[in-house]
PDB file of C-alpha atoms in Angstrom:
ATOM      1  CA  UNK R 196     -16.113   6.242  -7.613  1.00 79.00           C
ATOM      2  CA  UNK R 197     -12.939   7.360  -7.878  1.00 84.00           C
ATOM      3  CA  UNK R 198     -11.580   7.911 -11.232  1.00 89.00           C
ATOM      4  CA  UNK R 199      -8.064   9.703 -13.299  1.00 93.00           C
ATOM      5  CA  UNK R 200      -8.644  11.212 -16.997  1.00 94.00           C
ATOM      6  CA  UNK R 201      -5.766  12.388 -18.848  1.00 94.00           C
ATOM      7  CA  UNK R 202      -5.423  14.020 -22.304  1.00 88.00           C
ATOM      8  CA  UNK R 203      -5.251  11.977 -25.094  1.00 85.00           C
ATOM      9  CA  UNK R 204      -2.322  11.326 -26.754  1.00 86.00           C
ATOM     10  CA  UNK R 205       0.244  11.106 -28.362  1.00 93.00           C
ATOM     11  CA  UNK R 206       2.040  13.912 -28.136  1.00 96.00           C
ATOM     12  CA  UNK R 207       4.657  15.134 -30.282  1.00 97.00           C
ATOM     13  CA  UNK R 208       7.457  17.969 -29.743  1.00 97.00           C
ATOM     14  CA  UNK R 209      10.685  19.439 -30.437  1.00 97.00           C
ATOM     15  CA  UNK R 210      13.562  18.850 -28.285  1.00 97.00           C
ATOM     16  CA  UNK R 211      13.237  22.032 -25.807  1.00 97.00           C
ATOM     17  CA  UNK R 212       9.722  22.733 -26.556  1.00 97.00           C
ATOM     18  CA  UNK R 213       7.286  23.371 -23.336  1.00 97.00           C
ATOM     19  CA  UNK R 214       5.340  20.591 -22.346  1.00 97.00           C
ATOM     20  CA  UNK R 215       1.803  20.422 -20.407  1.00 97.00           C
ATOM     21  CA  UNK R 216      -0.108  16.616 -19.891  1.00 97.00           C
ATOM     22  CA  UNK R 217      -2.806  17.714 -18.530  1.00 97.00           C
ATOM     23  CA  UNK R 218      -4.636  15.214 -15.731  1.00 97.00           C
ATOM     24  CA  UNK R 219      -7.577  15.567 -13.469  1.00 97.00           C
ATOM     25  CA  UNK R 220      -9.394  13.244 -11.241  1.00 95.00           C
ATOM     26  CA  UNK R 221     -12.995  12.641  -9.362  1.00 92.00           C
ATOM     27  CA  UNK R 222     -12.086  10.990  -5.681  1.00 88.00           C
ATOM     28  CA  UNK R 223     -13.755  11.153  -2.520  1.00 81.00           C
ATOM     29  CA  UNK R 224     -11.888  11.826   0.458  1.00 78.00           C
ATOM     30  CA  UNK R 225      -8.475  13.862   0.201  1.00 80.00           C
ATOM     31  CA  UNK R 226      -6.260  11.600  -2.550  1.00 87.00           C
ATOM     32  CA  UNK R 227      -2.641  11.611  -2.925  1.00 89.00           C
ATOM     33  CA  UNK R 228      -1.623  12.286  -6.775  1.00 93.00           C
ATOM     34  CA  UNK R 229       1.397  10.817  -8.577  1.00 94.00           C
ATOM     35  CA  UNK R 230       2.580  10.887 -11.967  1.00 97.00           C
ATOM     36  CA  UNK R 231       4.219   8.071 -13.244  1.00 96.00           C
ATOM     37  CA  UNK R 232       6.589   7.473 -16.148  1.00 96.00           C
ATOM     38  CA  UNK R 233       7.185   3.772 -18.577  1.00 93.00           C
ATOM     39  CA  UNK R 234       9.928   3.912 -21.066  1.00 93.00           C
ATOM     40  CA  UNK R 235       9.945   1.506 -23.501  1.00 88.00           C
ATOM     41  CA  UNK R 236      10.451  -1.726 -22.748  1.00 84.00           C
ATOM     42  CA  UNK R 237      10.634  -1.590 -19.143  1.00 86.00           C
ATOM     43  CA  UNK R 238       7.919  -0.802 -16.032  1.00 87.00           C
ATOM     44  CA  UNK R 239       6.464   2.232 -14.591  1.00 91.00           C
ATOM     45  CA  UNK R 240       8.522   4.305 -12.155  1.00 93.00           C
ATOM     46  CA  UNK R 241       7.345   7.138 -10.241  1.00 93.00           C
ATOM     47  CA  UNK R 242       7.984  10.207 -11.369  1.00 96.00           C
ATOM     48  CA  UNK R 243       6.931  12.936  -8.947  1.00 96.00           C
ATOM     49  CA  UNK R 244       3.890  12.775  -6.294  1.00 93.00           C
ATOM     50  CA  UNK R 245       1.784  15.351  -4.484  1.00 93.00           C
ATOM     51  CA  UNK R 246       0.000  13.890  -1.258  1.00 88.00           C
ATOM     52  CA  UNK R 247      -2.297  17.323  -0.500  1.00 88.00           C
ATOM     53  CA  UNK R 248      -3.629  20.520  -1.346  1.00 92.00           C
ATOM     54  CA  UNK R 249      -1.356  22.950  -3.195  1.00 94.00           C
ATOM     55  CA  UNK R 250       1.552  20.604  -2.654  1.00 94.00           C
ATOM     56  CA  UNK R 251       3.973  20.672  -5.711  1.00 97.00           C
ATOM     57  CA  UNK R 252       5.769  17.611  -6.675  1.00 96.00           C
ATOM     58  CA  UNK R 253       8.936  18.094  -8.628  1.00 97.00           C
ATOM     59  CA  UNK R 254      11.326  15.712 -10.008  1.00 96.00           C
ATOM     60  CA  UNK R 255      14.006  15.530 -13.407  1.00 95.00           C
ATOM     61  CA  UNK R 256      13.042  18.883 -13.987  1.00 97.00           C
ATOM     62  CA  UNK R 257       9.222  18.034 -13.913  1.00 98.00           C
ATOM     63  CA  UNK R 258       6.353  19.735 -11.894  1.00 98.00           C
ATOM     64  CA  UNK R 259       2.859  19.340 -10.974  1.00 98.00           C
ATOM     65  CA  UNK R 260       0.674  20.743  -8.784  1.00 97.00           C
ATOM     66  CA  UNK R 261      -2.387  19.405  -6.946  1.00 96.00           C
ATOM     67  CA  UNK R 262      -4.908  21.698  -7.322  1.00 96.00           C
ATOM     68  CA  UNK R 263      -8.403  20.932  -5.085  1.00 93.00           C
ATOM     69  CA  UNK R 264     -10.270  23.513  -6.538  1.00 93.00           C
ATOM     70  CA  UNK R 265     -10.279  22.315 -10.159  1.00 95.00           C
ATOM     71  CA  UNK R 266      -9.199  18.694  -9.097  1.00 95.00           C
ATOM     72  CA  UNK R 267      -6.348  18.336 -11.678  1.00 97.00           C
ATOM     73  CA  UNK R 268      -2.681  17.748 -11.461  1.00 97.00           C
ATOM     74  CA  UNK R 269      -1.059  18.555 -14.917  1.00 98.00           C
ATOM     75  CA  UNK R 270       2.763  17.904 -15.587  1.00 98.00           C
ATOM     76  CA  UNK R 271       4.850  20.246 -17.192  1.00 98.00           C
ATOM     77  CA  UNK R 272       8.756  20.776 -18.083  1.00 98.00           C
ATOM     78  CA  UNK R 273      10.172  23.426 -19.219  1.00 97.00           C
ATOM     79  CA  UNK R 274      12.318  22.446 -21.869  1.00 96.00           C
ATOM     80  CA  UNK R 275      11.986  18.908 -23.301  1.00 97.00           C
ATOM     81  CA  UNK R 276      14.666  16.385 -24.030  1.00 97.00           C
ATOM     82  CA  UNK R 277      14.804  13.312 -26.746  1.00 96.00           C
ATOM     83  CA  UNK R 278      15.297  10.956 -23.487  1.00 96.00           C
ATOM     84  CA  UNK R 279      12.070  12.201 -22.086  1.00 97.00           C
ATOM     85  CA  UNK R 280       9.966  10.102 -24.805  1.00 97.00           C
ATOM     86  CA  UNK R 281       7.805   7.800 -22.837  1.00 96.00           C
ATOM     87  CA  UNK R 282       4.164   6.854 -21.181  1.00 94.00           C
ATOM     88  CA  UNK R 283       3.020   9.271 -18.591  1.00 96.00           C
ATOM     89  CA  UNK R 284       0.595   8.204 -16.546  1.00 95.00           C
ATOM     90  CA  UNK R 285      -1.523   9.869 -14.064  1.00 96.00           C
ATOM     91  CA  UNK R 286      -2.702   8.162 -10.579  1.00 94.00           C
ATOM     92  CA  UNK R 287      -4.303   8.628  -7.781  1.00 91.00           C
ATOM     93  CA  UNK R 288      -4.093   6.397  -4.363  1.00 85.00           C
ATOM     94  CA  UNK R 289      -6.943   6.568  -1.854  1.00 70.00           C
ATOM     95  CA  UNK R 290      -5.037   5.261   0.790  1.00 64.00           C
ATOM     96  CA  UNK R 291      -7.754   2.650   2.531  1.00 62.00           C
ATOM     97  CA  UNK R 292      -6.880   0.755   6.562  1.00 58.00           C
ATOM     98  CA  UNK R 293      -6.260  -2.749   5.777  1.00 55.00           C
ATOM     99  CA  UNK R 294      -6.435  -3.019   1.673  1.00 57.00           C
ATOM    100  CA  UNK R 295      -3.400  -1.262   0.643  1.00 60.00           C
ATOM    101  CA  UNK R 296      -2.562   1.984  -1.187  1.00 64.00           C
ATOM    102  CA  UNK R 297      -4.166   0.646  -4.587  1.00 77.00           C
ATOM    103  CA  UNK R 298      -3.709   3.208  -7.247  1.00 87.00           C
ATOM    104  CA  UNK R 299      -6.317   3.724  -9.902  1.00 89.00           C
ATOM    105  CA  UNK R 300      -4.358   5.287 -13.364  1.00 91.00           C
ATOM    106  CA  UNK R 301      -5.324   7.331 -15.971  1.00 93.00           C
ATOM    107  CA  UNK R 302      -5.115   5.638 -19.624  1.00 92.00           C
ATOM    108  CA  UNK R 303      -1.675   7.183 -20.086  1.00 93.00           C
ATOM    109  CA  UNK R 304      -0.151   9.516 -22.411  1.00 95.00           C
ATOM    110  CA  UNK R 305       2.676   8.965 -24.595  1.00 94.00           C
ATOM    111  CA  UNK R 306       5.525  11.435 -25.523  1.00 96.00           C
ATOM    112  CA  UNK R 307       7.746  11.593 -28.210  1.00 96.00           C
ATOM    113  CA  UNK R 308      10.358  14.049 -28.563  1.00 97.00           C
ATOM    114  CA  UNK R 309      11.749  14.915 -31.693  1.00 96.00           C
ATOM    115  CA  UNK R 310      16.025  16.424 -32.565  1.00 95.00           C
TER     116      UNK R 310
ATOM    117  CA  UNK G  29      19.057  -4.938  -5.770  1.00 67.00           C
ATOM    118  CA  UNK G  30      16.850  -6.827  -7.736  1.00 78.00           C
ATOM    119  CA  UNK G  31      13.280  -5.233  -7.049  1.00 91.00           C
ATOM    120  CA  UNK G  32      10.076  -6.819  -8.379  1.00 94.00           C
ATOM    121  CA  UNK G  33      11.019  -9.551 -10.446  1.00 95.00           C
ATOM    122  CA  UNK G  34       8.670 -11.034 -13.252  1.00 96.00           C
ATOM    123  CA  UNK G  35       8.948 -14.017 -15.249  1.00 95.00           C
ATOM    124  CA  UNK G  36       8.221 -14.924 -18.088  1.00 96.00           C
ATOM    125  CA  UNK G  37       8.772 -11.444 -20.391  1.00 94.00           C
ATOM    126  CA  UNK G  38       6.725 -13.120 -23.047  1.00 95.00           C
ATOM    127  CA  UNK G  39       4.518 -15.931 -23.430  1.00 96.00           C
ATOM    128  CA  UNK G  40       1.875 -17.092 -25.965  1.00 96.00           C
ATOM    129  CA  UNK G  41      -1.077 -19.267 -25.193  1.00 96.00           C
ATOM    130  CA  UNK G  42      -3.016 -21.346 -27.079  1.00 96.00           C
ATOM    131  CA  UNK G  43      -6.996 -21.008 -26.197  1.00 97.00           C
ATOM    132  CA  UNK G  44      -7.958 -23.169 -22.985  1.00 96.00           C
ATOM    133  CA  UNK G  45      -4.607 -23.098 -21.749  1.00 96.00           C
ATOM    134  CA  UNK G  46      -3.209 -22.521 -18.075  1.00 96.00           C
ATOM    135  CA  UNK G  47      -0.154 -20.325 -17.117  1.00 96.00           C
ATOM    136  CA  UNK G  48       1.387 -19.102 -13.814  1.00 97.00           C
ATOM    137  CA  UNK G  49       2.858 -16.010 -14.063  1.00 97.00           C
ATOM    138  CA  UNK G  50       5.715 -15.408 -11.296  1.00 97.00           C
ATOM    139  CA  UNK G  51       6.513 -12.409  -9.007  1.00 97.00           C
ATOM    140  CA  UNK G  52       8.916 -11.807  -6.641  1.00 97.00           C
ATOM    141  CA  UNK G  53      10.536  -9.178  -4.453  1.00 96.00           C
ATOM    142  CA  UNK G  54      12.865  -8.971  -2.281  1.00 95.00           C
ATOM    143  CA  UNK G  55      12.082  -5.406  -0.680  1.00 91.00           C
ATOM    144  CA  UNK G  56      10.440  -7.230   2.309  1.00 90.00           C
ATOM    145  CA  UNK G  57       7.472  -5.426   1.235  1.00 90.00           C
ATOM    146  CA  UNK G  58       4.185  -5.996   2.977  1.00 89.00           C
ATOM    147  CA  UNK G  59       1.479  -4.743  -0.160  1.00 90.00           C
ATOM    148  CA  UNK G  60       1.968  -6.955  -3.696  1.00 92.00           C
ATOM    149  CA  UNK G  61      -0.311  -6.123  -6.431  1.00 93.00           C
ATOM    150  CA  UNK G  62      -1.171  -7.185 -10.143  1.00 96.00           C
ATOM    151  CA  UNK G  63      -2.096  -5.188 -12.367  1.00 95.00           C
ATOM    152  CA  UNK G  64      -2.918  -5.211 -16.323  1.00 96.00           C
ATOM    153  CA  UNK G  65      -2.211  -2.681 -19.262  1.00 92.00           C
ATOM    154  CA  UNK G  66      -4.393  -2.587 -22.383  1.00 90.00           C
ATOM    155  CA  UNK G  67      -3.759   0.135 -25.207  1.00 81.00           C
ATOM    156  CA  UNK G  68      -5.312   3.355 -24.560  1.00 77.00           C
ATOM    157  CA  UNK G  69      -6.964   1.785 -21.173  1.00 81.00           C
ATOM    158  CA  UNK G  70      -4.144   2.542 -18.562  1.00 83.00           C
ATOM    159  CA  UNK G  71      -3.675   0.007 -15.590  1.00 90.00           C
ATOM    160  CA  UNK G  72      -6.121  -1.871 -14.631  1.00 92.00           C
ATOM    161  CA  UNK G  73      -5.774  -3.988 -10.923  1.00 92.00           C
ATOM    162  CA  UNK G  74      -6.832  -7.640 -10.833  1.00 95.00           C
ATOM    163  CA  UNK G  75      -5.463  -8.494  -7.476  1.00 95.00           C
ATOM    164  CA  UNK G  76      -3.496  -7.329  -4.743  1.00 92.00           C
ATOM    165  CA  UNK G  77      -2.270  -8.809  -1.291  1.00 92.00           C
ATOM    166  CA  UNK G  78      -1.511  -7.125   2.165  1.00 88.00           C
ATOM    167  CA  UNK G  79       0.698  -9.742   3.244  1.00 90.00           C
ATOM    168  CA  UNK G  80       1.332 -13.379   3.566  1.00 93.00           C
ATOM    169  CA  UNK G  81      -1.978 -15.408   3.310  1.00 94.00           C
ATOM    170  CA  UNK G  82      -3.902 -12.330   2.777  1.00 93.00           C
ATOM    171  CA  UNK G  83      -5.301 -11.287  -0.705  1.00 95.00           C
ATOM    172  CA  UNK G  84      -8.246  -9.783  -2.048  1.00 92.00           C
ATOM    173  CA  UNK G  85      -9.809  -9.254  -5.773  1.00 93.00           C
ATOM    174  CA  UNK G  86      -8.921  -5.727  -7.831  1.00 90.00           C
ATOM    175  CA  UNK G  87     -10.970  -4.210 -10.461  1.00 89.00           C
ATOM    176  CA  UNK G  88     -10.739  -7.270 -12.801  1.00 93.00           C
ATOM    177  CA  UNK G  89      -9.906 -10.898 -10.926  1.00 95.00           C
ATOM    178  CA  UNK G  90     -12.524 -12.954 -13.521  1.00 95.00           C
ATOM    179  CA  UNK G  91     -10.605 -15.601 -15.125  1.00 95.00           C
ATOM    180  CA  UNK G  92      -7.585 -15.126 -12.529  1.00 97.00           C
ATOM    181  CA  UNK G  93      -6.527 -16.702  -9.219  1.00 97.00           C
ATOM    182  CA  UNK G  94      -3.802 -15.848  -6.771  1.00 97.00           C
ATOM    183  CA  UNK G  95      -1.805 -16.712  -3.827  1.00 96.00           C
ATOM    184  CA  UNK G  96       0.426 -15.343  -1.516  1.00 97.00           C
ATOM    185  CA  UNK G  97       2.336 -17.993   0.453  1.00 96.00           C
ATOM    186  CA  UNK G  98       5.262 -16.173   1.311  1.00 96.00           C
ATOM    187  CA  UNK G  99       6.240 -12.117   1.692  1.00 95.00           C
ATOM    188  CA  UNK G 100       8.184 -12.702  -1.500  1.00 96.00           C
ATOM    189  CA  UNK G 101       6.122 -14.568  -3.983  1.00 97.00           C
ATOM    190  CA  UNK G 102       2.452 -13.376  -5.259  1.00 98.00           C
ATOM    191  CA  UNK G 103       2.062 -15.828  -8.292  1.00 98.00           C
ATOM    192  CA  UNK G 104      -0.912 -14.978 -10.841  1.00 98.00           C
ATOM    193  CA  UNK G 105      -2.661 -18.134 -12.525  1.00 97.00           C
ATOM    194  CA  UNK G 106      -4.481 -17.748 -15.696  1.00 96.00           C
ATOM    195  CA  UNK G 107      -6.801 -21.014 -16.049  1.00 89.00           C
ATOM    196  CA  UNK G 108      -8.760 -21.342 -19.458  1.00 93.00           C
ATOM    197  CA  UNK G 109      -7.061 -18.604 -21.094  1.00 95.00           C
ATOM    198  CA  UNK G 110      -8.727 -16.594 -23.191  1.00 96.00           C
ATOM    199  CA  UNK G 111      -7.886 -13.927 -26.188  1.00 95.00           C
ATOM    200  CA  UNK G 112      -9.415 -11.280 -23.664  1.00 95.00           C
ATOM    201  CA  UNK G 113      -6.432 -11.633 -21.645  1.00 96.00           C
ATOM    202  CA  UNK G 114      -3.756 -10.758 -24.003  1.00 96.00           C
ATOM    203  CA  UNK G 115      -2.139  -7.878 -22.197  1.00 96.00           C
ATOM    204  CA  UNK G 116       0.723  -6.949 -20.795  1.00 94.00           C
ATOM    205  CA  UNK G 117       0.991  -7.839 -16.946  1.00 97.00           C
ATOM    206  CA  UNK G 118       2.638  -5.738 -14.363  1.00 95.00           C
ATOM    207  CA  UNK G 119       3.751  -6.752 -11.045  1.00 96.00           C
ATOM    208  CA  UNK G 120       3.772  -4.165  -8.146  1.00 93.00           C
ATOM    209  CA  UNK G 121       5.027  -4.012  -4.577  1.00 92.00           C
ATOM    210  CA  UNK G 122       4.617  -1.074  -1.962  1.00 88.00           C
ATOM    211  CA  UNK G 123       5.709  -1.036   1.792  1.00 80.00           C
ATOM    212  CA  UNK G 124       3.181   1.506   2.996  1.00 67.00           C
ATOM    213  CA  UNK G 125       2.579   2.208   6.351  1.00 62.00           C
ATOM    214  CA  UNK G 126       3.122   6.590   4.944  1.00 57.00           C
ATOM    215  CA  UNK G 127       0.100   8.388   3.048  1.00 53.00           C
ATOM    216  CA  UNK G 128       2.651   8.989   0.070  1.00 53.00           C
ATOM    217  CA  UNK G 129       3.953   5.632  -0.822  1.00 68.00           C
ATOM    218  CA  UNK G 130       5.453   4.385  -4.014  1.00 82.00           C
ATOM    219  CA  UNK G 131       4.702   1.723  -6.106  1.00 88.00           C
ATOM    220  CA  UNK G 132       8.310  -0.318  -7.290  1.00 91.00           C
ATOM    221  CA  UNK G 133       6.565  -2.389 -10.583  1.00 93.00           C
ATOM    222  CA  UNK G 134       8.235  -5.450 -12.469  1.00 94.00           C
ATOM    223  CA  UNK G 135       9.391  -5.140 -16.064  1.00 92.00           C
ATOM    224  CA  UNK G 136       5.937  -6.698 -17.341  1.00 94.00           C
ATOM    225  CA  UNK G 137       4.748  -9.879 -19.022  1.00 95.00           C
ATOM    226  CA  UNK G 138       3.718  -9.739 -22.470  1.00 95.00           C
ATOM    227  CA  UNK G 139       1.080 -12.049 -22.875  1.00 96.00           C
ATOM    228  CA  UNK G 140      -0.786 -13.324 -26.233  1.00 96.00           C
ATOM    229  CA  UNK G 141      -4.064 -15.829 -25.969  1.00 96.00           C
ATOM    230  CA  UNK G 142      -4.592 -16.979 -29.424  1.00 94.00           C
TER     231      UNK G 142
END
């Protein structure tokens, strides 16, 4: 079945340190990929998504790129900021006629950013 | 511009217990969804609709029911509750109808069973 693993957190950095979340995925079919982000308190918004092969989705300064040949989609940002602390979570939607785009998440991966 | 709208934002329950939990958009989206979040676990889906009258069980619908009378509303009804459903419950709603659609989710019920 399909399925989304991502690196364990949490993870801890400096304010413009170089971050990677790394995320990959088993799926039948061709997937689209999104990353999504939960600050505290609130819900999940989407972040950035990637719907096939070598797209790159890009967003606040974050990338990812879907990569088919090693099935992962890792975010990364350049340069960090305080008010990028938060949940990242991985997804995947295996968009099936008649039920829906239901997206299946990875178990999330929380960020703080330190001054 | 309301979005997905949840209520309550917390609730405890006593063991044995019933609760609706309320959801409402007013995207005029077609898709509704519920979801749950345990530590560490990610989102889990108990049950999501495809429109009015329509809906069909998720990953985990035991000890859940739902209905879908109207595009708006997709209520979730805990009956018996139990301490295996304290979670946090997110509301979802997606007009697809594109390969790359987006998810808009509530704020979340927190939810204790004690």
């Amino acid at each position: 079945g399909n399925s989304v693993t991502q690196m364990e957190g949490p993870v801890t950095l400096s304010e413009e340190a170089f971050l990677t979340i790394n995320c990959t995925y088993t799926a039948t079919g061709y997937p689209s990929l999104f990353w999504y982000v939960q600050y505290p308190g609130e819900g999940l918004q989407l972040l950035l998504k990637a719907t096939k092969a070598d797209d790159k989705g890009s967003n606040k300064g974050f990338e990812a790129t879907y990569r088919k040949e090693t099935t992962s989609f890792h975010l990364e940002k350049g340069s960090v900021q305080v008010s990028d602390s938060a949940v990242y979570f991985c997804a995947l939607s295996a968009m099936i006629y008649n039920q829906g785009g239901k997206l299946i998440f990875g178990q999330g991966t929380e960020l703080s950013v330190k001054p | 511009n309301a979005g997905v709208t949840q209520t309550p934002k917390f609730r405890i329950l006593k063991i044995g217990q019933s609760m609706t939990l309320q959801c409402t958009q007013d995207m005029n989206h077609n898709y509704m969804y519920w979801y749950r979040q345990d530590p560490g676990m990610g989102l889990k889906l108990i049950y999501y609709s495809v429109g009015a009258g329509i809906t069909d069980k998720g990953e985990v619908p035991n000890g859940y029911n739902v209905s879908r009378s109207t595009t708006e509303d997709f209520p979730l009804r805990l009956e018996l509750a139990a301490p295996s459903q304290t979670s946090v419950y997110f509301c979802a709603s997606s007009y697809p109808g594109q390969r790359n659609e987006k998810l808009f989710f509530g704020s979340g019920t927190q939810l204790s069973v004690l």
